[in-house]
Amino acid sequence: MTDSDDFLEHTGLDTLAVRAGCHRSPEGEHSEALFLTSSYVFDSAREAAARFAGDTPGNVYSRYTNPTVRAFEERIAALEKAESAVATASGMSAILSTCLALLQAGDHILCSRSVFGTTTVLFTKYLKKFGVDTTFVDPTDMNAWRDGFRDSTRLVFVETPSNPLCDVVDLTRLAELTHEQGARLVVDNCFCTPALQRPLEFGADIIVHSATKYIDGQGRCLGGVVAGDRESMGEVLAFIRSAGPTMSAFNAWVFLKGLETLRLRMEAHSRNALALAQWLQEQPQVEKVFYAGLASHPGHELARRQQSAFGGVLSFRVKGDREAAWSLIDRTRIFSLTANLGDAKSTIVHPATTTHGRLSPEQRAEAGVTDNLIRLAVGLEDVDDLKNDLARGLG
Ligand SMILES: *Cc1c(COP(=O)(O)O)cnc(C)c1O
């Protein structure tokens, strides 16, 4: 069973976040059921044959059919305004599955240079081995995007706002350019989630997510999801059926519950982050703050058009060198020192020696990841406590 098109079209996002994909079992449970089963039984040999062949709908094996996972996929598709979605074991397997389902040897990816570090490794080390080349460009430079296309470019891959400097990319223009070149635009929408930004509305073709971050929201489970047109998602699901990077039913159940509070949490993360960004800007020990919610940020106007709030991630440069950044980090007591983000608990990290440590010094310089840069993923604590904690850090 799936939600009717009428329900999906005429229902608000807050309702969809709570109600989409809710198909009760005959037990009549109110909260979503968790189907912990690897396989399913059939009424007859004929029925088994028809299910395996895909001639009749229904569950076969939880590597590619599970009602709890399906409910999560339907809810994400409803929120992203996509025809369909496919869940995966992690954010990285969402990106890998998209590429392996839709690309072949000889194809080319045009990618923002400000993407999650592991995405860069996946493209340059692993996809490269199978004949898929990637070119990286400055995401805010439309001419660089235009010059980066080859005849073989099939996918354009971008994150907006970017990590850690919050560069904002014009999705409408990038989608137009991508389509002129006969390619598809893939957006990693992890930082905003559909609660703040729905890239398909600006012309993007495919969304990927790390559900591990804000969709869970409390740092419990790994997961990912791909959303887009029905045909491409069919290809992604077929890949997952064959290759097995499947989301566990338990994790899907956690994420389903996470989606119910996603907008409330994203608004609270955004509110806290904006307050901290404004406060940091006024501190004499701070050199520069990067947050698209600040009027001084070059991407501010664009972010206001594309996003309904500015999200929970910001970064700033302290005056001084690496020692100044490290000693600030070490003096905080509330912020958790971890590279994770999207948690109710605020986190603090030194990108140059952790998340961006695998880049060469030149690549770090290009990405603006200086030794005095600190990234915050602002959680849901009292913002005054967070300010006091950073004030202690600033010394
Ligand atoms: C964390 C993250 C990923 C990878 O997700 P996992 O669930 O850790 O595999 C991909 N993209 C972005 C933007 C991320 O922050």
Tab-separated table of N, CA and C in Angstrom, residues 41-53 56:
chain	number	residue	atom	x	y	z
A	41	VAL	N	6.875	-15.300	4.158
A	41	VAL	CA	6.328	-16.557	3.638
A	41	VAL	C	5.220	-16.263	2.627
A	42	PHE	N	5.041	-17.204	1.715
A	42	PHE	CA	4.076	-17.049	0.621
A	42	PHE	C	2.951	-18.061	0.800
A	43	ASP	N	1.789	-17.734	0.254
A	43	ASP	CA	0.622	-18.616	0.409
A	43	ASP	C	0.732	-19.874	-0.430
A	44	SER	N	1.463	-19.796	-1.520
A	44	SER	CA	1.535	-20.948	-2.419
A	44	SER	C	2.799	-20.839	-3.253
A	45	ALA	N	3.154	-21.922	-3.906
A	45	ALA	CA	4.325	-21.902	-4.796
A	45	ALA	C	4.100	-20.908	-5.932
A	46	ARG	N	2.847	-20.837	-6.403
A	46	ARG	CA	2.526	-19.912	-7.490
A	46	ARG	C	2.773	-18.464	-7.050
A	47	GLU	N	2.307	-18.193	-5.802
A	47	GLU	CA	2.478	-16.844	-5.250
A	47	GLU	C	3.973	-16.518	-5.090
A	48	ALA	N	4.754	-17.484	-4.602
A	48	ALA	CA	6.195	-17.260	-4.437
A	48	ALA	C	6.833	-16.914	-5.777
A	49	ALA	N	6.467	-17.669	-6.806
A	49	ALA	CA	7.057	-17.437	-8.135
A	49	ALA	C	6.703	-16.034	-8.625
A	50	ALA	N	5.442	-15.634	-8.411
A	50	ALA	CA	4.998	-14.327	-8.902
A	50	ALA	C	5.705	-13.198	-8.156
A	51	ARG	N	5.896	-13.371	-6.852
A	51	ARG	CA	6.591	-12.323	-6.069
A	51	ARG	C	8.047	-12.209	-6.501
A	52	PHE	N	8.707	-13.364	-6.649
A	52	PHE	CA	10.117	-13.314	-7.049
A	52	PHE	C	10.280	-12.654	-8.408
A	53	ALA	N	9.334	-12.919	-9.281
A	53	ALA	CA	9.428	-12.345	-10.630
A	53	ALA	C	9.013	-10.880	-10.638
A	56	THR	N	3.672	-9.782	-8.896
A	56	THR	CA	2.736	-9.263	-7.885
A	56	THR	C	3.557	-8.515	-6.836
